[in-house]
Coordinates of N, CA and C in Angstrom, one line a residue:
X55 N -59.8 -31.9 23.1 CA -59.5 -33.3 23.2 C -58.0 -33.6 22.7
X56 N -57.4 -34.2 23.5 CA -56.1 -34.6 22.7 C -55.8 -36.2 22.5
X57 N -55.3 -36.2 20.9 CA -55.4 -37.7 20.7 C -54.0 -37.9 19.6
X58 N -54.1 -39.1 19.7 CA -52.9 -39.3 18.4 C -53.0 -41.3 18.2
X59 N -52.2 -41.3 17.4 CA -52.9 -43.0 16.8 C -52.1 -44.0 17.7
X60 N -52.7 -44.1 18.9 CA -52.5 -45.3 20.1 C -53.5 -45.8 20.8
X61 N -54.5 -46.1 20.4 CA -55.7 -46.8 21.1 C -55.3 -47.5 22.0
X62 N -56.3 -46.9 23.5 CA -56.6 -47.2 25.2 C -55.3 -47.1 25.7
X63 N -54.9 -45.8 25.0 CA -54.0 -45.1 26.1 C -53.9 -43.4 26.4
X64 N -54.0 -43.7 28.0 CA -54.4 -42.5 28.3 C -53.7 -41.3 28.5
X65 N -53.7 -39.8 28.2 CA -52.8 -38.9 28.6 C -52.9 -38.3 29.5
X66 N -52.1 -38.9 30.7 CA -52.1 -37.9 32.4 C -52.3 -37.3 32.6
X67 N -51.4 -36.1 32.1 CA -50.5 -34.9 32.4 C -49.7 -34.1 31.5
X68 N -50.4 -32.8 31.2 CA -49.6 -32.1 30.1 C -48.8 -31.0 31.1
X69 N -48.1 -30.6 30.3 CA -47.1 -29.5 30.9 C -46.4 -28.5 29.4
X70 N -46.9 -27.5 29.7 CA -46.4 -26.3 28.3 C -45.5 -25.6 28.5
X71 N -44.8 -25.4 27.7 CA -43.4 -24.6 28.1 C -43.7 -23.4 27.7
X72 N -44.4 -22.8 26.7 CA -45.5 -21.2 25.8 C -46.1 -22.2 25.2
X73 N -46.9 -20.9 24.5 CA -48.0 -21.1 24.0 C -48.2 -22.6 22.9
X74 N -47.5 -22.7 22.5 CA -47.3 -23.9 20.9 C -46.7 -25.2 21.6
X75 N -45.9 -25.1 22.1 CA -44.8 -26.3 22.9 C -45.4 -27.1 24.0
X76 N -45.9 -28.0 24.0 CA -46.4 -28.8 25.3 C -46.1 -30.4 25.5
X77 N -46.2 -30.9 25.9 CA -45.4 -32.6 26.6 C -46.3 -33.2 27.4
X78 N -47.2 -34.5 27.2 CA -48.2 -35.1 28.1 C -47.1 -36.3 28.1
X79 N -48.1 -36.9 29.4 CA -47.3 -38.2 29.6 C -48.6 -39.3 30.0
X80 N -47.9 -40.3 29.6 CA -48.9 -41.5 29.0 C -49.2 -42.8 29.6
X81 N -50.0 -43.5 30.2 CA -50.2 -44.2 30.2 C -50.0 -45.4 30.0
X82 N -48.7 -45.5 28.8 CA -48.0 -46.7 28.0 C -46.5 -46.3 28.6
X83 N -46.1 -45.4 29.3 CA -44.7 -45.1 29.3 C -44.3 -44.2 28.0
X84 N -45.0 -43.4 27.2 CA -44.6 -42.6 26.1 C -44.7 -40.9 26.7
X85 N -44.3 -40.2 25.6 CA -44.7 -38.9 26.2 C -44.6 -38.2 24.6
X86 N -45.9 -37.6 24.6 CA -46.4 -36.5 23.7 C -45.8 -35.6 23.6
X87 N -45.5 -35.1 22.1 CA -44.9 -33.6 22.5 C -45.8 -32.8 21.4
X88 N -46.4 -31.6 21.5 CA -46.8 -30.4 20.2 C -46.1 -29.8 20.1
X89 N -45.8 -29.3 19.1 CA -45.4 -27.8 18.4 C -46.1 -27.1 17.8
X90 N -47.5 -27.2 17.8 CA -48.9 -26.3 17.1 C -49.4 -26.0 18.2
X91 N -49.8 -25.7 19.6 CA -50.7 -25.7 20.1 C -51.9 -26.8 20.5
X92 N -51.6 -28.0 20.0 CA -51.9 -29.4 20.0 C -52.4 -29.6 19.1
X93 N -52.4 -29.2 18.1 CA -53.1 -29.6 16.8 C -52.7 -31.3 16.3
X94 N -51.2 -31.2 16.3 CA -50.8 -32.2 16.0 C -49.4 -32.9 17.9
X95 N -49.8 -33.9 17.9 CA -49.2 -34.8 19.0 C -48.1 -36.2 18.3
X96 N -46.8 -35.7 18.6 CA -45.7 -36.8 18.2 C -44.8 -37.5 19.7
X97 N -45.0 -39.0 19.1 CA -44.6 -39.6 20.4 C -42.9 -39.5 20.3
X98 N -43.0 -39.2 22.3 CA -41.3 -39.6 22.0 C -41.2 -40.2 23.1
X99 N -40.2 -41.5 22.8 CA -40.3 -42.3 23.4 C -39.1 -42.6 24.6
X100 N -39.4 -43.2 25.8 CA -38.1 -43.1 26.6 C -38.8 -44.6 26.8
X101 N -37.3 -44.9 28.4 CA -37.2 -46.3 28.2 C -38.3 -47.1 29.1
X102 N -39.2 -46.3 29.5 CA -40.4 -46.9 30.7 C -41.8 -47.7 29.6
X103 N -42.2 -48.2 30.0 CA -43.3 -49.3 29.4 C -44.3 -49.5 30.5
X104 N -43.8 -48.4 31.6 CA -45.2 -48.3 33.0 C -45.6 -47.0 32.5
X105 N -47.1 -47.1 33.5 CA -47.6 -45.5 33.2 C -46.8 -44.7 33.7
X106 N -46.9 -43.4 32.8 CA -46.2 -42.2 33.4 C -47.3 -41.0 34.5
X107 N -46.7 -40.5 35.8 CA -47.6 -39.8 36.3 C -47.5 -38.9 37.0
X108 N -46.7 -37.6 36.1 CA -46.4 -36.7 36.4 C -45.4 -36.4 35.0
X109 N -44.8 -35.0 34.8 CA -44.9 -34.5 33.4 C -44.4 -33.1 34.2
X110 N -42.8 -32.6 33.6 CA -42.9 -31.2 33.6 C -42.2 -30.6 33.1
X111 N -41.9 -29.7 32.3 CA -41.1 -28.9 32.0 C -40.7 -27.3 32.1
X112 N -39.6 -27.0 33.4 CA -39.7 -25.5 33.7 C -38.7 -25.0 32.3
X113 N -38.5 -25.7 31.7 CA -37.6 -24.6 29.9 C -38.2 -25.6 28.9
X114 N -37.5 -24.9 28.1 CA -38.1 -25.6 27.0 C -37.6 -26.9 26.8
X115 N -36.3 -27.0 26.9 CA -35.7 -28.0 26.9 C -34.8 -29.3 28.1
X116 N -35.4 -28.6 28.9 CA -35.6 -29.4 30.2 C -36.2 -30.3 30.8
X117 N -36.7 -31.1 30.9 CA -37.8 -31.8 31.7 C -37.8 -33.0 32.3
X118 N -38.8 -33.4 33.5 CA -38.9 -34.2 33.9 C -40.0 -35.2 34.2
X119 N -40.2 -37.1 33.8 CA -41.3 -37.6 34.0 C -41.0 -38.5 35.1
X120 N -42.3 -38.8 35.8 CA -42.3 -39.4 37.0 C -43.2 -41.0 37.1
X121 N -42.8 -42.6 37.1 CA -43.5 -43.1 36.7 C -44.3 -43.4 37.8
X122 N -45.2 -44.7 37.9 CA -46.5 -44.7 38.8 C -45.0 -45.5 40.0
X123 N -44.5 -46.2 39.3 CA -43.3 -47.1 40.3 C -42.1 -46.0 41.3
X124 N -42.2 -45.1 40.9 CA -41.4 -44.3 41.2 C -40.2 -43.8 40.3
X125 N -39.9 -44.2 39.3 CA -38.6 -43.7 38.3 C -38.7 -42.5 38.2
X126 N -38.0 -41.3 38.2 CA -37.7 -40.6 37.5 C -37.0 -40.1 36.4
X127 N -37.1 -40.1 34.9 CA -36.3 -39.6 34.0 C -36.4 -38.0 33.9
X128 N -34.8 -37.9 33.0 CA -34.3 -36.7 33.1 C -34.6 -36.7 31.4
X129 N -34.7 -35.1 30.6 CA -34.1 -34.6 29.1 C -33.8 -33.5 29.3
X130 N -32.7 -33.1 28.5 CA -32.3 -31.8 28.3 C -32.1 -31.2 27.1
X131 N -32.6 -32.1 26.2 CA -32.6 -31.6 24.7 C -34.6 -31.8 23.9
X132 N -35.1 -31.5 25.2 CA -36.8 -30.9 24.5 C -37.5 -32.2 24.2
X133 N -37.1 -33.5 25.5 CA -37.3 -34.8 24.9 C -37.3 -35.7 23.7
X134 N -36.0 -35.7 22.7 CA -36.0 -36.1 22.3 C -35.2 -37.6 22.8
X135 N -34.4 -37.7 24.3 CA -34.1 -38.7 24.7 C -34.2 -38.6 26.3
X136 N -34.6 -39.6 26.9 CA -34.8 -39.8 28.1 C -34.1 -40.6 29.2
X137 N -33.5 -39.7 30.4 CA -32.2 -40.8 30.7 C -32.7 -40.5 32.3
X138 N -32.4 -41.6 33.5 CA -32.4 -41.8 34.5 C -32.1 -40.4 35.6
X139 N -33.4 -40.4 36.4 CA -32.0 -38.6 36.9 C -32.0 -39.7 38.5
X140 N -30.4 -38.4 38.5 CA -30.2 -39.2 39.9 C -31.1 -38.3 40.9
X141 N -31.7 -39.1 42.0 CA -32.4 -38.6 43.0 C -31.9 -38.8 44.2
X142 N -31.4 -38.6 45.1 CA -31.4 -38.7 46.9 C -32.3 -39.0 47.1
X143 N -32.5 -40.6 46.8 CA -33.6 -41.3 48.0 C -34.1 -40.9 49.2
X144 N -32.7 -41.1 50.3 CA -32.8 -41.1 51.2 C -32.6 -40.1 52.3
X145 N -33.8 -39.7 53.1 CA -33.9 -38.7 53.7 C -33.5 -38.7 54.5
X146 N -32.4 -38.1 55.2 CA -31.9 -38.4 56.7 C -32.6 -37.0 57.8
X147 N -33.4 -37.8 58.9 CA -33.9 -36.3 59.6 C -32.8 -35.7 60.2
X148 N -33.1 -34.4 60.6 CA -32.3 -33.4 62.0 C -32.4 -33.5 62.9
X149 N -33.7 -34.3 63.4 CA -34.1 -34.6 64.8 C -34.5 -36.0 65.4
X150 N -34.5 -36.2 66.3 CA -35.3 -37.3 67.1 C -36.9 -37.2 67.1
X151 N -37.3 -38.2 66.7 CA -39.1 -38.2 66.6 C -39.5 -39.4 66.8
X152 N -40.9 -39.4 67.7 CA -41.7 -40.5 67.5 C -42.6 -40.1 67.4
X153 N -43.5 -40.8 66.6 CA -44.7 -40.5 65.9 C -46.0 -41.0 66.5
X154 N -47.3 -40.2 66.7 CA -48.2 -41.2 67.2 C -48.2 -42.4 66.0
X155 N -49.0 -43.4 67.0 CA -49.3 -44.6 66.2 C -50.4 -44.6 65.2
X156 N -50.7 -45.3 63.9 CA -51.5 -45.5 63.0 C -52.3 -47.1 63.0
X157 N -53.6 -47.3 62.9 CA -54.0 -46.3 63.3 C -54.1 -46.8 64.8
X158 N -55.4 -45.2 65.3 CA -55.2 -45.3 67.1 C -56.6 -44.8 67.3
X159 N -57.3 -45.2 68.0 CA -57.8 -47.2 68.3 C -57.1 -47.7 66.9
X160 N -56.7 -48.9 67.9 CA -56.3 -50.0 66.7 C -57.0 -51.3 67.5
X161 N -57.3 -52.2 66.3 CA -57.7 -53.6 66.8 C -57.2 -54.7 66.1
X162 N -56.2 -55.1 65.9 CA -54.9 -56.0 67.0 C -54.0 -55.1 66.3
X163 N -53.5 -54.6 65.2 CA -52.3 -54.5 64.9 C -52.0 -52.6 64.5
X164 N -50.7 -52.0 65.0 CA -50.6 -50.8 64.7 C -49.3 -50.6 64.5
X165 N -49.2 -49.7 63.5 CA -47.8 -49.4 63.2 C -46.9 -47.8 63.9
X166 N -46.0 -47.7 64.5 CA -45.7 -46.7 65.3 C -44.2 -46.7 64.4
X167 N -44.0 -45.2 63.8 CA -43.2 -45.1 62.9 C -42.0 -43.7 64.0
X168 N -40.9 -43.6 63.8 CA -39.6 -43.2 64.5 C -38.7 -42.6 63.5
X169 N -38.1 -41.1 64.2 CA -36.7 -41.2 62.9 C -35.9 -40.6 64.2
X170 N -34.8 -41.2 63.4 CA -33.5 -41.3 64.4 C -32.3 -40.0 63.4
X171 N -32.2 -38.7 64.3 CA -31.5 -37.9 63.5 C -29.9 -38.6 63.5
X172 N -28.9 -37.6 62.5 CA -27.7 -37.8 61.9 C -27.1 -36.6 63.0
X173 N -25.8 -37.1 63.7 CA -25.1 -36.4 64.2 C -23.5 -36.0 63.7
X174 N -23.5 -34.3 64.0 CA -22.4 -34.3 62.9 C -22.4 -34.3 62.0
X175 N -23.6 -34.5 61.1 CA -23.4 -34.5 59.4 C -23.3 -36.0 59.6
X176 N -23.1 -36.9 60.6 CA -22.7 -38.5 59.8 C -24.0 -39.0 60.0
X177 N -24.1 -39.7 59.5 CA -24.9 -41.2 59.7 C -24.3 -42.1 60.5
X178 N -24.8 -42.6 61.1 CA -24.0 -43.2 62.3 C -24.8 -44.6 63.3
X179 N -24.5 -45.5 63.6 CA -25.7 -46.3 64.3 C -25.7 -45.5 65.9
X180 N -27.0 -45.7 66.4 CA -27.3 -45.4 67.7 C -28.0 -46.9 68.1
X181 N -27.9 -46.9 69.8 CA -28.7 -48.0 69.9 C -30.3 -47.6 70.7
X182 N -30.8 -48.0 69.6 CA -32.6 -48.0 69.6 C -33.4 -48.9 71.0
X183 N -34.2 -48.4 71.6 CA -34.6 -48.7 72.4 C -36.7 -48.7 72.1
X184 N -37.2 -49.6 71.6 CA -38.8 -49.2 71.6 C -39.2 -50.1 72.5
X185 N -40.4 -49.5 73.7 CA -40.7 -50.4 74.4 C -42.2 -50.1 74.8
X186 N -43.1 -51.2 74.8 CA -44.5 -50.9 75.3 C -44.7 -51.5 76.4
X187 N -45.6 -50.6 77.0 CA -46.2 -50.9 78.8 C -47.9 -50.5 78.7
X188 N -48.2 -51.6 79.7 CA -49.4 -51.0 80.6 C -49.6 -49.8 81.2
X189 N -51.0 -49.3 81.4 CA -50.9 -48.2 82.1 C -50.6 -48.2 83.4
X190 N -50.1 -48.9 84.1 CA -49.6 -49.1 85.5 C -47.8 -49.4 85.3
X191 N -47.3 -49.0 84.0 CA -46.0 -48.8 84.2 C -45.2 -50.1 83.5
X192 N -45.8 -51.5 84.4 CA -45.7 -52.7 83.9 C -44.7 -53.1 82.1
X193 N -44.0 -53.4 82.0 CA -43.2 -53.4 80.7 C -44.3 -54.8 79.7
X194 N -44.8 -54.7 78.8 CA -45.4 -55.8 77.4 C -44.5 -56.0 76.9
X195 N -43.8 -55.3 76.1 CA -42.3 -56.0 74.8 C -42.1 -54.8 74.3
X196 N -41.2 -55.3 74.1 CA -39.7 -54.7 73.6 C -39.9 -55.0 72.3
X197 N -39.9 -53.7 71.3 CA -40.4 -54.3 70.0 C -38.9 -53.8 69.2
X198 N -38.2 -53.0 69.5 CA -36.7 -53.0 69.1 C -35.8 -52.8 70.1
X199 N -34.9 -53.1 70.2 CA -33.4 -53.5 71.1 C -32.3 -53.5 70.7
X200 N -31.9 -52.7 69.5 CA -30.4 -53.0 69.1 C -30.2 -51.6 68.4
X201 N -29.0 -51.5 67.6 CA -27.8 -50.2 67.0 C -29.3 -50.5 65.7
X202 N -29.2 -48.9 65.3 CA -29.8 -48.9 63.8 C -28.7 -47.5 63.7
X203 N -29.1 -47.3 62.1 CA -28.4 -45.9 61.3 C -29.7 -45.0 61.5
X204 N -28.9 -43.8 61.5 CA -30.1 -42.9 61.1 C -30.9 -42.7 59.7
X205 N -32.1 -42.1 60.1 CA -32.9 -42.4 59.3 C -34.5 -42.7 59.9
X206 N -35.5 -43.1 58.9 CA -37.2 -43.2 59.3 C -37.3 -45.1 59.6
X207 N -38.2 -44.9 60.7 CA -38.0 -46.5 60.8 C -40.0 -46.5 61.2
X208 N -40.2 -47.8 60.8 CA -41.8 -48.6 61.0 C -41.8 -49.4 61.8
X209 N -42.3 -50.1 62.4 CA -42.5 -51.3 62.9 C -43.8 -51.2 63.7
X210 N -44.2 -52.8 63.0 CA -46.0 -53.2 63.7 C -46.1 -53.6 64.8
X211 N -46.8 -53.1 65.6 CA -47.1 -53.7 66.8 C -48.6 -55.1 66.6
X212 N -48.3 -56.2 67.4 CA -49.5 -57.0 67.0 C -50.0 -57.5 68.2
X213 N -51.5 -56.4 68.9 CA -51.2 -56.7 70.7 C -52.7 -58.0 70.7
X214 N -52.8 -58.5 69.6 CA -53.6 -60.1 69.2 C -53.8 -60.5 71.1
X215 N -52.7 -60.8 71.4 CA -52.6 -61.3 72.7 C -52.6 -60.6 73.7
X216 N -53.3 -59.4 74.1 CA -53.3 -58.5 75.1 C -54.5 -57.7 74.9
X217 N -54.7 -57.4 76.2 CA -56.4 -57.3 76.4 C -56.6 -55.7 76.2
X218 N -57.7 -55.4 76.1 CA -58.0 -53.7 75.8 C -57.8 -53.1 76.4
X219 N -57.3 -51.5 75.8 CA -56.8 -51.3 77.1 C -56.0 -50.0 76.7
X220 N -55.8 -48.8 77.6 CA -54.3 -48.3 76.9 C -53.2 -48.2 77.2
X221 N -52.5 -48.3 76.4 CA -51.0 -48.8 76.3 C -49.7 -47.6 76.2
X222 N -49.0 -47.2 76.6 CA -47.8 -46.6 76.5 C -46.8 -47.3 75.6
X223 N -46.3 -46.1 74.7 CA -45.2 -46.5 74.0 C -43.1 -45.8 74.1
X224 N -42.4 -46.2 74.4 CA -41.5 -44.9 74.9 C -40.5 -45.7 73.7
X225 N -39.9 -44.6 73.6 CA -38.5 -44.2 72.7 C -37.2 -43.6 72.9
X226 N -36.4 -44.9 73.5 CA -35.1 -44.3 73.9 C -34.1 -44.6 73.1
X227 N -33.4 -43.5 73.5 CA -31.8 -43.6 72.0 C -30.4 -43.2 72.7
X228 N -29.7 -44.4 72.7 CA -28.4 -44.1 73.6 C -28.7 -43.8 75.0
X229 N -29.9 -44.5 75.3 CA -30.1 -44.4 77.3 C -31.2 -43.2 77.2
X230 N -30.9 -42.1 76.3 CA -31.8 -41.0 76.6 C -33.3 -41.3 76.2
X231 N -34.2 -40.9 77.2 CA -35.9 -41.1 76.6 C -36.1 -40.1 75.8
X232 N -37.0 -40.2 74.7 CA -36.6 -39.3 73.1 C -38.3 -39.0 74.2
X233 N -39.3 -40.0 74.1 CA -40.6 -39.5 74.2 C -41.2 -40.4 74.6
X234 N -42.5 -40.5 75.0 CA -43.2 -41.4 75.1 C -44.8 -41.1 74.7
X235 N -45.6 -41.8 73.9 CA -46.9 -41.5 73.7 C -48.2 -42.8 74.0
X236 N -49.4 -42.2 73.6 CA -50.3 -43.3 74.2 C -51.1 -43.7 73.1
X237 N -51.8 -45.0 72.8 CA -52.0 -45.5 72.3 C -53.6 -46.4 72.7
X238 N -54.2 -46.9 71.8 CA -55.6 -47.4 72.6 C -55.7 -48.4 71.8
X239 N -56.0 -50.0 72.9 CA -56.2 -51.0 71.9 C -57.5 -51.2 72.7
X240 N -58.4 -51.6 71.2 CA -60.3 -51.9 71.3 C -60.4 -53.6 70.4
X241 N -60.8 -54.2 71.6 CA -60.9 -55.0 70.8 C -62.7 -55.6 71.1

């Protein structure tokens, strides 16, 4: 059992560096550290006040906490202080993708998610083309129509006003058709 004097707060996630040295993370935004084996637990504090949920340390003096919000902090001195790490948000793909839709059967509303790759190493706008049809070819809407950057893109489809049925979705980028997939509305 591991405890120390903070009533109804919980410890996540421990992570040991050897045998005596170990680091949980907490519930309050605190993070535990031992130097016995856990005999004894002393808080050290960084600057989050959300739960923490995730906990790791590959050296001794290394580590990293992950909060429920997404923060990540950085230490390098065996947590005694805890600072912001920088992370690359943003994922840029290598390729052209469309994704089936989620979900499928859907009844009225479905989300059909796309990533538009980086050419050259740049990020760059292309112009986006999503469009849904009947199975007889027939065009329903145009659910995007203009330049985006690369990158992952969502958008909901809401076919409220269109009858059961299955539907085609295509995905063109700069004139070229990337793909096209099928989709089933149950209502």
């Amino acid at each position: 059992m591991i405890s120390y004097e903070q009533p109804g707060t919980a410890v996540w996630r421990l992570s040991f560096t050897n045998a005596s040295t170990g680091y949980g993370c907490t519930s309050n935004g605190k993070v535990v550290k031992t130097t016995n084996s856990g005999e004894n637990w002393y808080i050290q504090n960084t600057s989050l006040t959300e739960n923490l949920y995730d906990i790791h340390f590959p050296s001794a003096n290394t580590g990293y906490i992950a909060s429920w919000s997404g923060k990540i902090l950085k230490t390098t001195n065996g947590g005694a202080n805890f600072v912001s790490a920088a992370v690359n948000a943003e994922i840029v793909p290598n390729g052209f993708e469309l994704y089936q839709n989620y979900p499928n059967p859907f009844n009225p509303v479905t989300v059909i998610r796309y990533s538009l790759a980086r050419r050259s190493g740049l990020i760059e706008k292309r112009f986006v083309n999503l469009k849904v049809y009947d199975v007889s070819g027939k065009e329903v809407v145009s659910l995007v129509n203009k330049k985006q950057n690369s990158g992952n893109y969502e958008i909901e489809f809401d076919a409220s006003d269109y009858p059961s049925g299955i539907y085609l979705y295509r995905l063109t980028i700069d004139g070229n058709s990337i793909d096209t997939k099928r989709m089933i509305l149950l209502k």
